[in-house]
Coordinates of C-alpha atoms in Angstrom, one line a residue:
M1 CA 120.6 58.6 119.7
L2 CA 120.7 57.4 123.3
D3 CA 119.6 53.9 122.2
A4 CA 122.4 53.8 119.7
L5 CA 124.9 54.9 122.4
K6 CA 123.6 52.2 124.7
D7 CA 124.1 49.6 122.0
A8 CA 127.7 50.9 121.3
L9 CA 128.5 50.7 125.0
R10 CA 127.3 47.2 125.3
H11 CA 129.6 46.1 122.6
Y12 CA 132.6 48.2 123.6
Q13 CA 135.7 46.1 124.2
C14 CA 138.5 48.5 124.9
E15 CA 139.9 48.5 128.5
D16 CA 141.8 51.7 128.0
Q17 CA 139.9 54.5 129.9
A18 CA 141.9 57.3 128.2
C19 CA 141.0 55.8 124.8
F20 CA 137.3 55.6 125.8
V21 CA 137.2 59.2 127.0
E22 CA 138.9 60.4 123.8
Q23 CA 136.4 58.6 121.6
F24 CA 133.4 59.9 123.6
D25 CA 134.7 63.4 123.5
A26 CA 135.0 63.2 119.7
I27 CA 131.3 62.1 119.5
F28 CA 130.4 64.9 121.9
T29 CA 132.2 67.5 119.8
L30 CA 130.2 66.4 116.8
T31 CA 127.0 66.7 118.9
L32 CA 127.9 70.2 120.0
G33 CA 128.2 71.2 116.3
V34 CA 124.7 70.1 115.5
K35 CA 122.4 73.0 114.5
P36 CA 119.9 74.1 115.7
K37 CA 121.2 73.3 119.3
Y38 CA 118.7 72.2 121.8
A39 CA 119.0 71.3 125.5
I40 CA 117.7 67.7 125.5
L41 CA 120.6 66.5 123.4
I42 CA 123.5 68.5 124.8
D43 CA 122.4 68.2 128.4
S44 CA 122.1 64.4 128.1
F45 CA 125.7 64.2 126.7
Y46 CA 127.0 66.4 129.5
K47 CA 125.6 64.0 132.1
I48 CA 127.1 61.0 130.4
Q49 CA 130.5 62.8 129.9
K50 CA 130.6 63.6 133.7
H51 CA 130.3 59.9 134.6
I52 CA 132.8 58.9 131.9
R53 CA 135.4 61.2 133.4
S54 CA 134.7 59.9 136.9
K55 CA 135.6 56.4 135.5
S56 CA 132.2 54.9 135.9
S57 CA 131.8 51.4 134.7
I58 CA 129.9 50.5 131.5
R59 CA 127.0 49.2 133.7
E60 CA 126.8 52.5 135.5
L61 CA 126.8 54.4 132.2
L62 CA 124.0 52.3 130.9
E63 CA 122.1 53.2 134.1
V64 CA 122.7 56.9 133.5
I65 CA 121.3 56.6 130.0
D66 CA 118.2 54.7 131.3
A67 CA 117.7 57.5 133.9
I68 CA 117.8 60.1 131.2
K69 CA 115.3 58.2 129.2
T70 CA 113.0 57.9 132.2
E71 CA 113.2 61.7 132.6
R72 CA 112.1 62.1 129.0
A73 CA 109.2 59.6 129.5
N74 CA 108.1 61.6 132.5
E75 CA 108.1 64.7 130.4
M76 CA 105.9 63.0 127.8
F77 CA 103.5 61.9 130.6
F78 CA 103.0 65.4 131.8
L79 CA 102.8 66.7 128.2
Q80 CA 99.9 64.3 127.6
K81 CA 98.2 65.7 130.7
A82 CA 98.5 69.2 129.3
V83 CA 97.3 67.9 125.9
S84 CA 94.1 66.6 127.4
L85 CA 93.1 70.1 128.3
V86 CA 92.9 71.2 124.7
D87 CA 89.3 71.6 123.5
V88 CA 88.9 69.6 120.2
Q89 CA 85.5 68.1 120.7
G90 CA 83.6 68.1 117.3
K91 CA 86.3 70.2 115.7
N92 CA 88.3 69.9 112.4
I93 CA 92.0 69.9 113.1
L94 CA 94.5 71.0 110.5
I95 CA 97.9 69.3 110.5
Y96 CA 100.8 70.0 108.2
D97 CA 104.2 69.0 109.4
H98 CA 105.4 65.5 110.1
S99 CA 105.5 65.8 113.9
H100 CA 105.6 62.9 116.4
S101 CA 104.5 65.4 119.0
V102 CA 101.4 66.2 117.0
Q103 CA 100.7 62.5 116.4
H104 CA 101.1 61.8 120.1
A105 CA 98.8 64.7 121.0
L106 CA 96.1 63.5 118.6
S107 CA 96.4 59.9 119.9
T108 CA 96.0 61.2 123.5
L109 CA 92.9 63.1 122.6
K110 CA 91.4 60.2 120.7
E111 CA 92.1 57.8 123.6
S112 CA 90.5 60.3 126.0
G113 CA 87.2 59.9 124.1
K114 CA 87.3 63.2 122.1
S115 CA 85.6 63.2 118.7
F116 CA 87.3 65.2 115.9
S117 CA 88.3 65.1 112.3
I118 CA 91.6 65.9 110.6
L119 CA 92.5 68.0 107.6
I120 CA 96.0 67.2 106.2
A121 CA 97.7 69.9 104.3
G122 CA 99.9 68.1 101.8
Q123 CA 103.6 68.8 101.5
D124 CA 106.6 66.5 100.9
L125 CA 105.1 63.3 99.5
K126 CA 106.7 60.9 102.0
K127 CA 105.7 63.1 105.0
T128 CA 102.2 63.5 103.7
D129 CA 101.8 59.8 103.2
D130 CA 102.9 59.2 106.8
N131 CA 100.3 61.7 108.1
I132 CA 97.7 59.9 106.0
S133 CA 98.7 56.5 107.3
F134 CA 98.6 57.9 110.9
A135 CA 95.1 59.4 110.4
H136 CA 93.8 56.2 108.9
Y137 CA 95.1 54.0 111.7
L138 CA 93.9 56.5 114.3
G139 CA 90.4 55.9 113.0
V140 CA 89.1 59.4 112.6
P141 CA 87.6 61.1 109.6
Y142 CA 90.2 63.0 107.5
K143 CA 90.7 64.8 104.2
V144 CA 93.8 65.8 102.3
V145 CA 94.4 69.1 100.5
P146 CA 97.5 70.5 98.8
A147 CA 99.0 73.1 101.1
Y148 CA 98.8 75.7 98.3
M149 CA 95.0 75.2 98.1
L150 CA 94.4 75.5 101.8
S151 CA 92.7 78.9 101.5
H152 CA 89.7 77.2 99.8
L153 CA 88.9 75.3 103.0
D154 CA 89.4 78.1 105.5
K155 CA 85.9 77.9 106.8
T156 CA 86.2 74.2 107.6
I157 CA 89.3 74.7 109.9
D158 CA 88.6 75.0 113.6
V159 CA 92.1 74.7 115.0
A160 CA 95.6 73.8 113.8
F161 CA 98.3 71.7 115.4
F162 CA 102.0 72.0 114.7
G163 CA 105.2 70.5 116.1
A164 CA 108.7 72.1 116.3
V165 CA 112.3 71.0 116.3
T166 CA 113.1 73.6 119.0
L167 CA 112.4 77.1 120.3
Q168 CA 115.3 79.4 119.8
E169 CA 116.5 82.8 121.1
G170 CA 113.9 85.5 120.4
T171 CA 111.2 82.8 120.8
Q172 CA 111.5 81.6 117.3
F173 CA 110.3 78.1 116.5
V174 CA 112.3 76.0 114.1
M175 CA 109.7 74.1 112.1
D176 CA 109.2 72.1 108.9
P177 CA 109.7 74.1 105.7
G178 CA 106.5 75.6 104.5
S179 CA 105.1 76.0 108.0
K180 CA 105.5 79.8 108.1
S181 CA 103.3 80.6 105.1
I182 CA 100.5 78.4 106.5
I183 CA 100.8 79.8 110.0
A184 CA 100.8 83.4 108.6
H185 CA 97.7 82.7 106.6
L186 CA 95.9 81.1 109.6
H187 CA 97.0 83.9 111.8
L188 CA 95.4 86.4 109.3
E189 CA 92.2 84.3 109.4
K190 CA 92.3 84.3 113.2
K191 CA 92.4 80.5 113.5
P192 CA 93.6 79.2 116.9
M193 CA 97.0 77.4 116.6
Y194 CA 98.8 75.1 119.0
V195 CA 102.5 74.0 119.0
F196 CA 103.4 70.9 121.0
L197 CA 107.0 70.9 122.5
T198 CA 108.7 69.9 125.7
T199 CA 110.8 72.5 127.4
S200 CA 113.8 70.2 127.3
K201 CA 113.9 70.8 123.5
F202 CA 114.4 74.6 123.9
S203 CA 117.6 75.9 122.5
L204 CA 119.0 78.1 125.3
W205 CA 122.1 79.3 123.5
P206 CA 122.7 82.6 121.5
I207 CA 122.4 82.2 117.7
E208 CA 125.5 83.3 115.9
S209 CA 123.8 83.5 112.5
H210 CA 120.3 82.7 111.5
Q211 CA 121.5 81.7 108.1
K212 CA 123.7 79.0 109.5
E213 CA 120.8 77.4 111.3
I214 CA 119.0 76.7 108.0
Y215 CA 120.5 74.3 105.5
V216 CA 120.1 75.0 101.8
K217 CA 120.2 72.4 99.0
T218 CA 120.5 73.5 95.4
H219 CA 120.2 71.0 92.6
R220 CA 120.8 71.6 89.0
R221 CA 117.7 70.3 87.2
K222 CA 116.4 70.0 83.7
H223 CA 112.9 70.8 82.4
H224 CA 110.6 67.8 82.3
H225 CA 109.9 68.1 78.6
L226 CA 112.5 70.6 77.3
S227 CA 115.9 69.1 77.9
E228 CA 117.8 72.2 76.8
I229 CA 116.3 74.1 79.8
E230 CA 118.3 73.9 83.0
F231 CA 117.7 75.7 86.2
D232 CA 118.6 75.8 89.9
H233 CA 116.1 74.1 92.2
V234 CA 116.5 75.4 95.8
K235 CA 115.1 73.7 99.0
F236 CA 115.5 74.7 102.6
S237 CA 115.7 72.5 105.7
H238 CA 113.5 74.5 108.1
D239 CA 111.3 77.5 108.6
R240 CA 111.8 79.9 111.6
V241 CA 108.4 81.1 113.0
G242 CA 107.9 83.7 115.6
A243 CA 106.0 82.4 118.7
D244 CA 103.9 85.6 118.6
L245 CA 102.0 84.0 115.6
I246 CA 101.0 81.0 117.7
N247 CA 98.1 81.2 120.2
Y248 CA 99.3 78.5 122.5
T249 CA 102.3 76.3 123.2
V250 CA 101.6 73.1 125.0
T251 CA 104.5 71.8 127.2
E252 CA 104.9 69.4 130.0
K253 CA 104.7 72.4 132.3
G254 CA 101.3 73.5 131.0
I255 CA 99.8 75.6 128.2
F256 CA 101.6 78.9 127.5
T257 CA 100.5 82.1 125.7
P258 CA 103.2 83.8 123.7
T259 CA 103.9 86.1 126.7
Q260 CA 104.1 83.2 129.1
L261 CA 106.3 81.3 126.8
L262 CA 108.8 84.1 126.6
K263 CA 108.9 84.3 130.4
E264 CA 109.5 80.6 130.7
Y265 CA 112.2 80.7 128.0
Q266 CA 114.0 83.5 129.8
T267 CA 113.7 81.7 133.1
L268 CA 115.3 78.5 131.8
R269 CA 118.0 80.5 130.0
E270 CA 118.9 82.5 133.1
K271 CA 119.0 79.2 135.1
R272 CA 121.4 77.7 132.6
A273 CA 123.7 80.8 132.8
L274 CA 124.2 80.3 136.6

């Protein structure tokens, strides 16, 4: 999104400052309406808005955006340092969701010389294909199993990696749909699980309604072979998963247990309220 904003600023021709502020405020209002809310997006726009209102030049605004991107790059650097502390040598790692954070973590571990294999739990075809492509180009042994058949391979799983869109009030992760059932199963089987997430992606605002944070799509479909049969096919955008089900959350500030994660979340939220 920041790259798109930079490109728009480079091509912006209007000399009217009031018009410029009005257009940016309209974009910012849309951004504030995005759910789930998380700090990395909203805080970035607040910083840019502050400079726009102080009548900064386009060049200065581009520098602000570059500074924000540098902050994010630094976060990823320290996240990778924390990732390197995760013990995966000789282990079989389960992945399910389509997460860039998980892919970065696996790449970091491979580059550090760790030897491991991957078990991909299949879900949405496009996301699963991307995970397969990633595992192939990473150059590690991997297998694929439908998520609903995962219980047959319990004994082969040593550890599981997950990403998350954000961490919300009540230390609830927002994750890919289907994640909760897999995590609940792995929790029952006492398999260690890690979530990879920078603290800048935490959502530090109260949740008005959990239902409004999850988008539902309902399609009217026909039976594959019996055209007279119609039914509603319902899909959900995300799952909400309690952090207490996850053994460790890996952030740029270190690796947290559920209790430590709650404390960090509360600290950041109190700081925002000041």
